[in-house]
Coordinates of C-alpha atoms and ligand atoms in Angstrom, one line a residue:
Chain A
X1 CA 123.4 40.8 -45.8
X2 CA 119.7 41.5 -45.3
X3 CA 118.1 42.7 -48.5
X4 CA 115.5 45.1 -47.0
X5 CA 116.3 47.8 -44.6
X6 CA 114.8 47.6 -41.2
X7 CA 112.8 50.3 -39.9
X8 CA 111.9 50.7 -36.1
X9 CA 109.5 53.0 -34.9
X10 CA 108.8 53.7 -31.3
X11 CA 105.4 54.7 -30.5
X12 CA 101.8 53.8 -31.9
X13 CA 99.9 57.0 -32.2
X14 CA 99.6 59.8 -34.8
X15 CA 103.2 60.6 -35.4
X16 CA 104.1 56.9 -35.9
X17 CA 100.9 55.9 -37.9
X18 CA 101.6 59.1 -40.3
X19 CA 105.2 57.7 -40.6
X20 CA 103.8 54.4 -41.5
X21 CA 101.8 55.6 -44.2
X22 CA 104.4 57.8 -45.7
X23 CA 107.1 54.9 -45.7
X24 CA 104.6 52.5 -47.5
X25 CA 103.5 55.3 -49.9
X26 CA 107.4 55.1 -51.1
X27 CA 108.6 51.6 -50.3
X28 CA 106.5 48.6 -50.2
X29 CA 109.3 46.4 -49.0
X30 CA 111.1 47.7 -46.0
X31 CA 110.6 46.0 -43.0
X32 CA 108.7 47.9 -40.2
X33 CA 108.7 47.1 -36.6
X34 CA 106.6 49.2 -34.4
X35 CA 106.8 49.1 -30.6
X36 CA 104.2 50.5 -28.2
X37 CA 104.1 50.8 -24.5
X38 CA 100.5 51.1 -24.8
X39 CA 98.8 47.6 -25.6
X40 CA 96.1 49.5 -27.5
X41 CA 95.4 49.3 -31.4
X42 CA 96.0 52.9 -32.6
X43 CA 93.5 55.1 -30.3
X44 CA 92.8 58.9 -30.7
X45 CA 94.1 60.6 -27.5
X46 CA 92.0 63.7 -27.8
X47 CA 89.1 61.4 -27.8
X48 CA 89.6 60.1 -24.2
X49 CA 87.5 62.7 -22.5
X50 CA 84.4 61.5 -24.8
X51 CA 85.3 58.1 -23.6
X52 CA 85.4 58.9 -19.8
X53 CA 81.9 60.0 -20.1
X54 CA 80.5 57.4 -22.3
X55 CA 80.1 59.2 -25.6
X56 CA 82.7 56.9 -27.5
X57 CA 83.8 53.4 -27.0
X58 CA 87.2 51.9 -27.7
X59 CA 86.3 51.1 -31.4
X60 CA 85.0 54.4 -32.1
X61 CA 88.3 55.8 -31.0
X62 CA 90.2 53.8 -33.3
X63 CA 91.6 56.2 -35.9
X64 CA 92.5 53.4 -38.4
X65 CA 90.9 50.1 -39.3
X66 CA 91.5 46.7 -37.3
X67 CA 93.7 45.7 -40.9
X68 CA 96.0 48.7 -40.6
X69 CA 99.1 46.8 -39.4
X70 CA 98.5 43.9 -41.8
X71 CA 97.7 46.1 -44.8
X72 CA 100.8 48.1 -44.0
X73 CA 102.7 44.9 -43.3
X74 CA 103.8 46.2 -40.0
X75 CA 104.9 44.1 -37.2
X76 CA 103.3 45.7 -34.2
X77 CA 104.7 44.8 -30.7
X78 CA 102.1 46.2 -28.8
X79 CA 102.4 46.4 -24.9
X80 CA 106.2 46.7 -25.0
X81 CA 108.2 49.3 -23.9
X82 CA 111.7 50.4 -25.3
X83 CA 113.8 50.5 -22.7
X84 CA 117.5 51.4 -24.0
X85 CA 119.0 52.5 -27.0
X86 CA 122.4 51.8 -28.3
X87 CA 122.9 54.2 -31.1
X88 CA 126.3 52.9 -32.0
X89 CA 125.2 49.2 -32.4
X90 CA 121.8 50.5 -33.9
X91 CA 119.9 48.4 -31.2
X92 CA 116.7 48.8 -29.2
X93 CA 116.3 46.9 -26.1
X94 CA 112.7 46.0 -25.0
X95 CA 111.5 45.6 -21.3
X96 CA 110.9 41.7 -22.2
X97 CA 114.7 41.9 -22.8
X98 CA 114.2 41.4 -26.5
X99 CA 116.4 43.3 -28.8
X100 CA 115.7 44.9 -32.1
X101 CA 118.2 46.1 -34.6
X102 CA 117.3 48.7 -36.9
X103 CA 118.6 50.7 -40.1
X104 CA 116.6 53.5 -39.6
X105 CA 114.6 54.4 -36.2
X106 CA 111.8 56.9 -35.6
X107 CA 111.5 57.9 -32.0
X108 CA 107.3 58.8 -31.6
X109 CA 107.2 58.6 -28.0
X110 CA 104.9 61.6 -27.4
X111 CA 104.3 63.3 -24.1
X112 CA 104.0 62.4 -20.5
X113 CA 102.0 64.4 -17.9
X114 CA 103.9 66.7 -15.6
X115 CA 103.3 66.0 -11.9
X116 CA 104.0 69.2 -9.6
X117 CA 105.3 68.2 -5.8
X118 CA 102.6 67.9 -3.4
X119 CA 102.7 66.9 0.3
X120 CA 100.6 63.7 0.8
X121 CA 100.9 62.5 -2.8
X122 CA 101.0 59.0 -3.3
X123 CA 101.2 56.5 -6.3
X124 CA 97.2 56.8 -6.5
X125 CA 97.3 60.0 -8.3
X126 CA 95.4 60.1 -11.4
X127 CA 96.4 61.5 -14.6
X128 CA 94.7 62.1 -17.8
X129 CA 96.8 61.4 -21.1
X130 CA 96.2 57.6 -21.9
X131 CA 93.2 55.5 -22.4
X132 CA 94.3 53.3 -19.4
X133 CA 94.2 56.6 -17.6
X134 CA 90.7 57.5 -18.5
X135 CA 89.6 53.7 -17.7
X136 CA 91.1 54.2 -14.3
X137 CA 89.1 57.4 -14.0
X138 CA 86.0 55.8 -15.0
X139 CA 86.2 53.1 -12.5
X140 CA 87.1 55.6 -9.9
X141 CA 83.9 57.6 -10.6
X142 CA 81.8 54.5 -10.2
X143 CA 82.3 55.1 -6.5
X144 CA 83.4 58.4 -6.2
X145 CA 81.4 61.7 -6.7
X146 CA 83.3 64.7 -5.5
X147 CA 86.6 65.5 -7.8
X148 CA 89.2 68.1 -7.6
X149 CA 90.9 68.7 -10.8
X150 CA 94.3 70.4 -10.9
X151 CA 94.7 72.7 -13.9
X152 CA 92.6 74.5 -16.0
X153 CA 94.5 74.1 -19.3
X154 CA 92.7 72.2 -22.2
X155 CA 93.4 68.7 -20.6
X156 CA 92.3 69.7 -17.4
X157 CA 88.9 71.4 -18.6
X158 CA 88.3 68.5 -20.6
X159 CA 88.6 66.2 -17.6
X160 CA 86.5 69.0 -15.6
X161 CA 83.8 69.0 -18.5
X162 CA 83.4 65.2 -18.7
X163 CA 83.0 64.8 -14.9
X164 CA 80.3 67.3 -15.0
X165 CA 78.7 65.6 -17.8
X166 CA 78.7 62.6 -15.3
X167 CA 77.0 64.7 -12.9
X168 CA 80.0 64.7 -10.4
X169 CA 81.0 67.5 -8.1
X170 CA 84.1 69.2 -9.9
X171 CA 86.2 71.6 -8.6
X172 CA 89.2 73.0 -10.5
X173 CA 92.2 74.4 -9.1
X174 CA 94.3 76.7 -11.4
X175 CA 97.5 78.7 -10.5
X176 CA 97.0 81.4 -13.2
X177 CA 94.5 84.1 -12.9
X178 CA 92.3 82.8 -15.6
X179 CA 91.6 79.7 -17.4
X180 CA 92.9 78.2 -20.9
X181 CA 96.0 80.7 -20.7
X182 CA 98.0 79.1 -23.3
X183 CA 95.2 79.2 -26.0
X184 CA 92.8 81.7 -25.1
X185 CA 92.9 85.5 -24.5
X186 CA 91.3 87.3 -21.5
X187 CA 87.9 87.8 -23.1
X188 CA 87.4 84.2 -24.7
X189 CA 88.8 82.7 -21.5
X190 CA 86.1 84.7 -19.9
X191 CA 83.5 83.3 -21.9
X192 CA 84.5 79.6 -21.3
X193 CA 84.8 80.4 -17.5
X194 CA 81.2 81.5 -17.9
X195 CA 80.2 78.2 -19.6
X196 CA 81.8 76.0 -16.8
X197 CA 80.1 77.9 -13.8
X198 CA 76.8 77.7 -15.7
X199 CA 77.2 74.1 -15.9
X200 CA 78.0 74.0 -12.1
X201 CA 81.8 73.5 -12.2
X202 CA 83.6 75.2 -9.5
X203 CA 86.8 77.2 -10.7
X204 CA 89.4 78.3 -8.3
X205 CA 91.8 80.7 -9.9
X206 CA 95.2 82.0 -8.3
X207 CA 96.0 79.1 -6.1
X208 CA 97.5 75.8 -5.8
X209 CA 97.4 72.5 -4.2
X210 CA 99.9 72.3 -1.1
X211 CA 98.8 69.0 0.4
X212 CA 96.5 66.1 -0.4
X213 CA 94.5 65.3 2.8
X214 CA 93.4 61.8 3.8
X215 CA 91.8 60.0 6.6
X216 CA 92.8 56.4 6.9
X217 CA 94.9 56.6 3.5
X218 CA 91.6 58.1 1.9
X219 CA 91.6 61.1 0.2
X220 CA 89.4 63.6 1.8
X221 CA 90.2 67.1 0.5
X222 CA 93.1 69.4 -0.7
X223 CA 94.8 72.2 1.3
X224 CA 95.6 75.2 -1.1
X225 CA 98.5 77.4 -0.7
X226 CA 95.9 80.2 0.2
X227 CA 95.0 78.1 3.3
X228 CA 91.4 77.1 2.1
X229 CA 90.6 73.4 2.0
X230 CA 88.6 72.0 -0.7
X231 CA 86.8 68.8 0.1
X232 CA 87.0 65.8 -2.5
X233 CA 87.3 62.0 -2.5
X234 CA 89.4 61.9 -5.6
X235 CA 91.5 64.0 -7.8
X236 CA 93.1 64.5 -11.2
X237 CA 96.5 65.9 -12.1
X238 CA 96.3 67.6 -15.5
X239 CA 98.6 70.6 -15.5
X240 CA 100.2 69.7 -18.9
X241 CA 102.5 67.5 -20.6
X242 CA 106.2 67.3 -21.2
X243 CA 108.1 65.7 -24.0
X244 CA 108.6 62.0 -23.5
X245 CA 112.6 61.8 -23.9
X246 CA 113.5 59.2 -21.5
X247 CA 114.8 56.8 -24.4
X248 CA 117.2 59.5 -25.8
X249 CA 118.7 60.2 -22.3
X250 CA 122.3 58.8 -22.1
X251 CA 122.8 58.4 -25.7
X252 CA 124.3 60.8 -28.1
X253 CA 121.1 62.2 -29.2
X254 CA 121.0 66.0 -28.7
X255 CA 117.8 67.2 -26.8
X256 CA 116.7 70.4 -24.9
X257 CA 113.1 70.3 -23.5
X258 CA 112.3 68.2 -26.4
X259 CA 114.4 66.2 -28.9
X260 CA 116.1 68.3 -31.2
X261 CA 115.6 67.6 -35.1
X262 CA 116.5 69.4 -38.3
X263 CA 113.8 70.2 -41.1
X264 CA 113.7 66.4 -42.3
X265 CA 113.0 65.3 -38.6
X266 CA 116.3 63.9 -38.3
X267 CA 118.2 64.2 -34.8
X268 CA 122.0 64.7 -34.6
X269 CA 122.5 61.0 -35.0
X270 CA 122.2 59.8 -38.6
X271 CA 119.4 57.7 -39.3
X272 CA 117.4 58.4 -36.1
X273 CA 114.3 60.6 -36.8
X274 CA 111.9 61.9 -34.1
X275 CA 108.5 63.2 -34.6
X276 CA 105.4 64.6 -32.6
X277 CA 105.0 65.6 -29.0
X278 CA 108.6 64.4 -28.1
X279 CA 110.5 67.1 -30.5
X280 CA 111.2 70.4 -30.8
X281 CA 110.4 71.6 -34.5
X282 CA 110.1 74.8 -36.4
X283 CA 107.5 77.4 -35.3
X284 CA 107.0 79.5 -38.1
X285 CA 105.6 82.6 -35.8
X286 CA 108.3 82.2 -33.1
X287 CA 110.8 81.9 -35.8
X288 CA 112.7 79.1 -33.5
X289 CA 112.4 75.5 -32.8
X290 CA 110.1 74.6 -30.2
X291 CA 107.9 71.9 -28.5
X292 CA 104.2 72.3 -30.0
X293 CA 102.6 69.2 -28.6
X294 CA 99.4 69.2 -31.0
X295 CA 97.8 66.5 -33.1
X296 CA 98.0 68.1 -36.7
X297 CA 102.0 68.9 -36.0
X298 CA 102.6 65.5 -34.7
X299 CA 100.5 64.2 -37.7
X300 CA 102.7 66.2 -40.2
X301 CA 106.1 65.7 -38.6
X302 CA 105.5 61.9 -38.4
X303 CA 104.7 62.0 -42.3
X304 CA 107.8 64.0 -43.1
X305 CA 110.0 61.9 -41.1
X306 CA 108.4 58.8 -42.9
X307 CA 109.4 60.2 -46.2
X308 CA 112.8 60.9 -45.5
X309 CA 113.1 57.3 -43.8
X310 CA 112.0 56.1 -47.0
X311 CA 114.6 57.9 -48.9
X312 CA 112.3 60.5 -50.5
X313 CA 113.4 64.0 -49.3
X314 CA 110.9 65.9 -47.6
X315 CA 110.9 69.3 -45.6
X316 CA 108.7 70.0 -42.6
X317 CA 107.4 73.5 -43.4
X318 CA 106.8 74.4 -39.5
X319 CA 103.9 75.1 -37.5
X320 CA 102.6 76.9 -34.6
X321 CA 100.4 77.0 -31.8
X322 CA 96.7 76.4 -32.7
X323 CA 93.6 74.5 -31.5
X324 CA 90.0 73.8 -32.0
X325 CA 88.1 72.7 -29.2
X326 CA 84.7 72.8 -27.8
X327 CA 83.6 72.9 -24.2
X328 CA 79.6 72.1 -23.5
X329 CA 78.4 74.0 -26.4
X330 CA 80.8 76.6 -27.1
X331 CA 83.3 76.2 -29.9
X332 CA 86.6 77.9 -30.3
X333 CA 89.5 77.8 -32.9
X334 CA 92.6 79.9 -31.8
X335 CA 95.8 80.6 -33.5
X336 CA 99.1 81.7 -32.6
X337 CA 100.2 84.7 -30.5
X338 CA 96.6 84.8 -28.8
X339 CA 97.7 86.9 -25.9
X340 CA 100.2 89.3 -27.5
X341 CA 100.3 92.9 -26.0
X342 CA 102.6 95.8 -27.1
X343 CA 103.3 98.5 -29.6
X344 CA 104.1 96.1 -32.3
X345 CA 100.9 94.5 -32.6
X346 CA 97.7 95.5 -33.9
X347 CA 94.5 94.1 -32.9
X348 CA 91.3 93.9 -34.6
X349 CA 88.3 92.7 -32.6
X350 CA 84.6 92.1 -32.8
X351 CA 82.6 91.3 -29.6
X352 CA 78.9 90.2 -29.8
X353 CA 76.8 88.7 -26.9
X354 CA 77.9 84.9 -27.8
X355 CA 80.5 85.6 -30.5
X356 CA 83.9 86.8 -30.5
X357 CA 86.6 87.2 -32.8
X358 CA 90.0 88.7 -32.9
X359 CA 92.8 89.0 -35.0
X360 CA 96.5 89.9 -34.0
X361 CA 98.6 91.7 -36.6
X362 CA 102.5 92.2 -36.8
X363 CA 104.1 94.1 -39.4
X364 CA 101.3 93.5 -41.8
X365 CA 101.4 89.9 -41.1
X366 CA 98.6 87.8 -39.0
X367 CA 100.3 86.3 -36.2
X368 CA 97.3 85.3 -34.1
X369 CA 93.6 85.0 -34.4
X370 CA 90.4 83.8 -31.9
X371 CA 87.1 82.5 -33.3
X372 CA 84.7 82.0 -30.5
X373 CA 81.3 80.4 -31.4
X374 CA 81.0 81.3 -35.0
X375 CA 84.2 79.6 -36.2
X376 CA 83.2 78.9 -39.9
X377 CA 85.7 79.7 -42.4
X378 CA 88.5 80.3 -39.7
X379 CA 90.9 77.9 -41.8
X380 CA 91.3 81.0 -44.4
X381 CA 93.2 82.8 -41.5
X382 CA 95.9 79.7 -41.1
X383 CA 96.2 79.8 -44.6
X384 CA 97.2 83.3 -44.5
X385 CA 99.5 82.6 -41.5
X386 CA 101.2 79.7 -43.1
X387 CA 101.9 81.7 -46.3
X388 CA 103.2 84.6 -44.3
X389 CA 100.8 86.9 -46.6
X390 CA 100.9 90.5 -46.2
X391 CA 97.2 91.4 -45.2
X392 CA 97.8 95.2 -44.8
X393 CA 95.3 96.0 -47.8
X394 CA 92.4 93.9 -46.5
X395 CA 92.8 93.4 -42.7
X396 CA 89.8 95.3 -41.6
X397 CA 87.4 92.9 -43.5
X398 CA 88.8 89.9 -41.6
X399 CA 86.6 90.3 -38.8
X400 CA 83.6 90.7 -41.0
X401 CA 81.0 88.2 -40.9
X402 CA 81.4 87.2 -44.5
X403 CA 85.1 86.7 -44.1
X404 CA 86.3 84.6 -47.1
X405 CA 88.1 85.6 -50.7
X406 CA 85.9 88.2 -51.4
X407 CA 87.7 90.5 -49.0
X408 CA 91.1 90.0 -50.9
X409 CA 92.4 92.0 -53.5
X410 CA 91.4 90.6 -57.0
X411 CA 94.8 89.4 -57.8
X412 CA 95.5 87.5 -54.6
X413 CA 92.0 86.1 -54.6
X414 CA 92.4 84.5 -58.2
X415 CA 95.6 83.1 -57.9
X416 CA 94.4 81.2 -54.7
X417 CA 91.0 80.2 -56.2
X418 CA 93.0 78.8 -59.2
X419 CA 95.4 76.9 -57.6
X420 CA 95.3 73.3 -56.5
X421 CA 96.6 73.4 -52.8
X422 CA 97.8 76.7 -51.0
X423 CA 99.0 75.2 -47.6
X424 CA 100.4 71.9 -46.7
X425 CA 99.0 71.9 -43.2
Chain B
X1 CA 92.8 65.2 -60.6
X2 CA 89.4 66.9 -61.8
X3 CA 88.0 69.6 -59.3
X4 CA 85.7 72.5 -59.4
X5 CA 87.4 76.2 -60.2
X6 CA 85.3 79.6 -60.3
X7 CA 85.5 81.9 -63.0
X8 CA 84.3 85.0 -61.4
X9 CA 84.3 86.9 -64.6
X10 CA 81.1 84.8 -65.4
X11 CA 79.4 84.6 -62.2
X12 CA 76.2 86.6 -61.7
X13 CA 75.7 85.4 -57.9
X14 CA 72.6 83.5 -58.7
X15 CA 73.3 80.8 -56.4
X16 CA 71.8 78.2 -58.5
X17 CA 75.1 76.2 -57.6
X18 CA 74.2 76.3 -53.9
X19 CA 70.5 75.1 -54.7
X20 CA 71.7 72.4 -56.9
X21 CA 74.3 71.1 -54.5
X22 CA 71.7 71.1 -51.6
X23 CA 69.2 69.2 -53.5
X24 CA 72.0 66.6 -54.7
X25 CA 72.9 66.2 -51.2
X26 CA 69.3 65.7 -49.8
X27 CA 67.7 62.4 -49.1
X28 CA 64.9 62.7 -51.7
X29 CA 67.1 64.6 -54.3
X30 CA 63.9 66.7 -54.9
X31 CA 63.9 70.3 -54.7
X32 CA 60.7 71.1 -53.1
X33 CA 60.8 68.2 -50.7
X34 CA 64.6 69.0 -50.1
X35 CA 63.8 72.5 -48.9
X36 CA 60.5 72.4 -47.6
X37 CA 60.1 68.9 -46.2
X38 CA 63.3 67.3 -45.0
X39 CA 64.4 68.0 -41.4
X40 CA 67.1 68.3 -40.7
X41 CA 67.5 70.2 -44.2
X42 CA 70.3 69.0 -46.4
X43 CA 73.3 71.5 -46.5
X44 CA 75.0 73.0 -49.7
X45 CA 78.7 72.3 -49.6
X46 CA 79.7 75.1 -51.7
X47 CA 79.7 78.5 -50.7
X48 CA 79.0 81.7 -53.0
X49 CA 81.0 84.6 -51.9
X50 CA 79.4 88.0 -52.9
X51 CA 80.2 91.7 -52.4
X52 CA 78.8 94.7 -54.7
X53 CA 79.0 93.0 -58.1
X54 CA 81.8 90.7 -57.4
X55 CA 80.6 86.9 -56.9
X56 CA 81.8 83.6 -57.2
X57 CA 81.5 80.1 -55.9
X58 CA 83.9 78.1 -53.5
X59 CA 84.2 74.6 -53.0
X60 CA 86.9 72.1 -51.7
X61 CA 90.0 71.8 -54.0
X62 CA 90.4 68.1 -52.8
X63 CA 94.2 69.1 -52.2
X64 CA 96.6 66.4 -53.1
X65 CA 98.1 66.8 -50.0
X66 CA 94.9 67.7 -47.9
X67 CA 95.4 69.6 -44.5
X68 CA 92.2 68.6 -43.3
X69 CA 93.4 64.8 -43.6
X70 CA 96.5 65.3 -41.8
X71 CA 94.7 67.0 -39.1
X72 CA 91.8 64.8 -38.7
X73 CA 91.9 63.2 -35.2
X74 CA 89.5 60.1 -36.1
X75 CA 90.2 59.0 -39.4
X76 CA 86.9 60.5 -40.5
X77 CA 88.2 62.6 -43.2
X78 CA 89.8 60.4 -46.0
X79 CA 90.3 60.0 -49.8
X80 CA 87.9 57.8 -51.4
X81 CA 88.8 55.8 -54.6
X82 CA 88.1 58.5 -56.8
X83 CA 90.4 60.8 -55.1
X84 CA 87.9 63.0 -53.8
X85 CA 88.5 63.8 -50.0
X86 CA 85.5 62.9 -48.1
X87 CA 84.1 62.4 -44.5
X88 CA 83.2 59.2 -42.8
X89 CA 80.1 60.4 -41.2
X90 CA 80.4 57.4 -38.6
X91 CA 83.7 58.6 -37.5
X92 CA 83.3 62.3 -37.5
X93 CA 83.0 63.7 -33.8
X94 CA 82.9 67.5 -34.9
X95 CA 86.2 68.3 -33.5
X96 CA 86.7 71.2 -36.1
X97 CA 90.3 70.3 -36.4
X98 CA 89.5 70.4 -40.3
X99 CA 87.8 73.9 -40.1
X100 CA 90.9 74.9 -38.5
X101 CA 93.4 74.0 -41.1
X102 CA 91.4 74.2 -44.4
X103 CA 92.9 77.3 -46.4
X104 CA 90.0 77.5 -48.6
X105 CA 87.3 77.7 -45.6
X106 CA 85.1 75.1 -47.4
X107 CA 84.4 72.7 -44.4
X108 CA 81.2 73.4 -42.8
X109 CA 79.4 72.4 -39.5
X110 CA 76.6 70.2 -40.4
X111 CA 73.8 70.4 -37.9
X112 CA 76.6 71.6 -35.6
X113 CA 78.0 68.0 -35.2
X114 CA 79.9 66.5 -38.4
X115 CA 82.1 68.1 -41.1
X116 CA 80.3 68.7 -44.2
X117 CA 82.2 69.1 -47.6
X118 CA 81.9 68.5 -51.1
X119 CA 82.3 65.0 -52.4
X120 CA 82.2 65.8 -56.1
X121 CA 78.9 64.0 -56.4
X122 CA 79.9 60.2 -56.3
X123 CA 76.7 59.3 -58.3
X124 CA 77.5 62.1 -61.2
X125 CA 79.9 62.3 -64.1
X126 CA 80.1 66.0 -63.5
X127 CA 79.4 67.8 -60.2
X128 CA 75.8 69.4 -60.2
X129 CA 77.1 72.8 -59.2
X130 CA 79.1 72.9 -62.6
X131 CA 76.4 71.0 -64.7
X132 CA 73.7 73.5 -63.7
X133 CA 75.8 76.9 -63.7
X134 CA 73.9 78.9 -66.7
X135 CA 76.9 80.8 -67.2
X136 CA 79.8 78.3 -67.1
X137 CA 81.3 80.2 -64.1
X138 CA 82.3 77.0 -62.7
X139 CA 84.6 74.3 -64.6
X140 CA 85.4 71.0 -63.6
X141 CA 88.9 70.4 -64.8
X142 CA 92.4 69.2 -64.3
X143 CA 95.1 71.7 -63.6
Ligands
FAD1 C1 93.0 64.6 -23.2 C2 93.8 65.0 -24.2 C3 93.3 66.1 -25.2 C4 93.9 66.7 -26.3 N1 93.3 67.3 -27.2 C5 93.8 67.7 -28.3 C6 93.4 68.7 -29.2 O1 92.3 69.0 -29.0 N2 94.2 69.1 -30.2 C7 95.5 68.8 -30.4 O2 96.1 69.5 -31.3 N3 95.9 67.9 -29.5 C8 95.2 67.5 -28.4 N4 95.9 66.5 -27.5 C9 97.3 66.2 -27.9 C10 97.5 65.0 -28.9 O3 96.6 64.2 -28.4 C11 98.9 64.9 -29.0 O4 99.5 65.9 -29.7 C12 99.3 63.5 -29.9 O5 98.7 62.6 -29.4 C13 100.7 63.4 -30.1 O6 101.1 62.3 -30.7 P1 102.6 61.6 -30.7 O7 102.4 60.4 -31.8 O8 103.4 62.5 -30.7 O9 102.4 61.0 -29.3 P2 101.5 60.3 -28.3 O10 100.0 60.4 -28.7 O11 101.8 60.8 -26.9 O12 101.7 58.8 -28.2 C14 103.2 58.4 -28.1 C15 103.2 56.8 -28.2 O13 104.4 56.6 -27.8 C16 104.5 55.3 -27.2 N5 105.6 55.1 -26.4 C17 106.1 56.2 -25.6 N6 107.2 55.7 -24.9 C18 107.7 54.7 -25.2 C19 108.4 53.7 -25.1 N7 109.6 53.8 -24.3 N8 108.5 52.3 -25.5 C20 107.6 52.2 -26.3 N9 106.3 52.9 -26.5 C21 106.5 54.2 -26.2 C22 102.8 55.3 -26.4 O14 102.6 54.0 -26.1 C23 102.1 55.9 -27.3 O15 101.7 55.1 -28.4 C24 94.8 66.3 -26.6 C25 95.8 65.1 -25.9 C26 95.1 64.8 -24.4 C27 95.7 63.8 -23.4

């Protein structure tokens, strides 16, 4: 009998790394083997737009040091894909036909880009979710100058921004009637639209790509559903990601859009855990389990899974949609139901020339907020959302410039300011 | 772990804590040079909040399970040997994920590019804000 349990982790991004650190915090001995289809050392996925236009090199993108695997006694099989899972025999099969036994397994396979059906699409379509994708696009940009980007969500616009900074022509195609639909409201998305137009990026709303036009195999443009054609010599598909759940298909592990987990991040199969962009976990605002593919969520979920795998019971408190983004020089932090409308919502707003703040309230609780340009102290709102705090007494002050603990009733304020920690994330 | 807590009943809102913090985090550590000659000017890491006659100073709690470390996407935000949560300036890219999740609202933007926060004054036994408060409206203790 083996004396130490064997933990296998599929994935090498933030959820996987957070799990390794949690496991090692509790247990120095357990064997850990990590498998990753990407050949790279840990790198920060949200930094690939900066890599594309040359702001960061690969070294800078490494969010843990060179010694990470060694120090944490992790056997890292990088560039190896897990292709099959046998949950009855507790075995994982790799693409080199190797087989790994596990006592506990963590699935942290993240997300994969979603590609819409388009006529003329061949396997030369560029997507933008991995370092490898960014390298390909960077190479492509050496010869090509005129790009179409499909999708005006966070990733699509990040690509567009980077290409614009590389002095490329960029035309964005978006189906919705505005940009950043998921994380911005009408007003803030207009502020960003203006920012993109100012920097020469063409944004086409309410249309989609029907066909990719080619001449002698080379891309020459795209035909839109409204009949227009846009010329380009290259294009990138970035309409979003969906959970990467390939490995659980055909097994007994339950999934909807993402893998279903309980609050310990364990799947319906004992000893198999899942965390990060591949799962559906608790959304504290929607009050249901949802896929919320965000870095901080993946990080906390990985940690909770890690603790539980190391037999220290831990509960995922849940999270919700939030983001902090900057395009060109304009930063925004947004939380929760940014587009809420209806009689049950109360909306507080402050609009200035370059500055915008909005707080969305339901039943005395904050359910959404937006800070554009002046983002200072925004996290106080996150704390109030996570605590499910009743803010009725001081709500109007939340859009004041001096937002802080000073606007809260003395008792609430003193409680918070005298405590060691108020929220976990 | 010892961190800085405010006692608002003793605070008079003089902001000496902010001034001393700024000087301690300046290049010269000299008050005149720090305020008049250094560009970019150093920043105080703490924040005095004030309305009418209520005031107090807020600074980082160095949370045992710090949300800013969990959310950091570059590995810049980390805990040093003393247990303080600090920013590695060479790693920070100014994505402001830390600002997004800090429930105390005590992480600032330094020159718009890098996260800036309380480091508990690594060269000092007692943080300068506490040491120089004329009213003991700031205490450095373990709770
Ligand atoms: C351009 C871009 C910008 C972003 N910006 C932000 C942002 O501003 N804020 C934010 O919160 N989030 C952002 N994100 C999302 C963020 O990067 C993800 O939420 C985060 O990376 C999720 O981490 P994860 O560990 O769940 O998985 P991923 O980062 O998706 O990694 C999955 C890992 O699993 C491995 N893997 C997958 N399948 C297999 C297999 N079968 N076998 C072996 N290994 C496998 C992969 O190699 C990879 O290492 C951005 C993403 C992109 C692409």
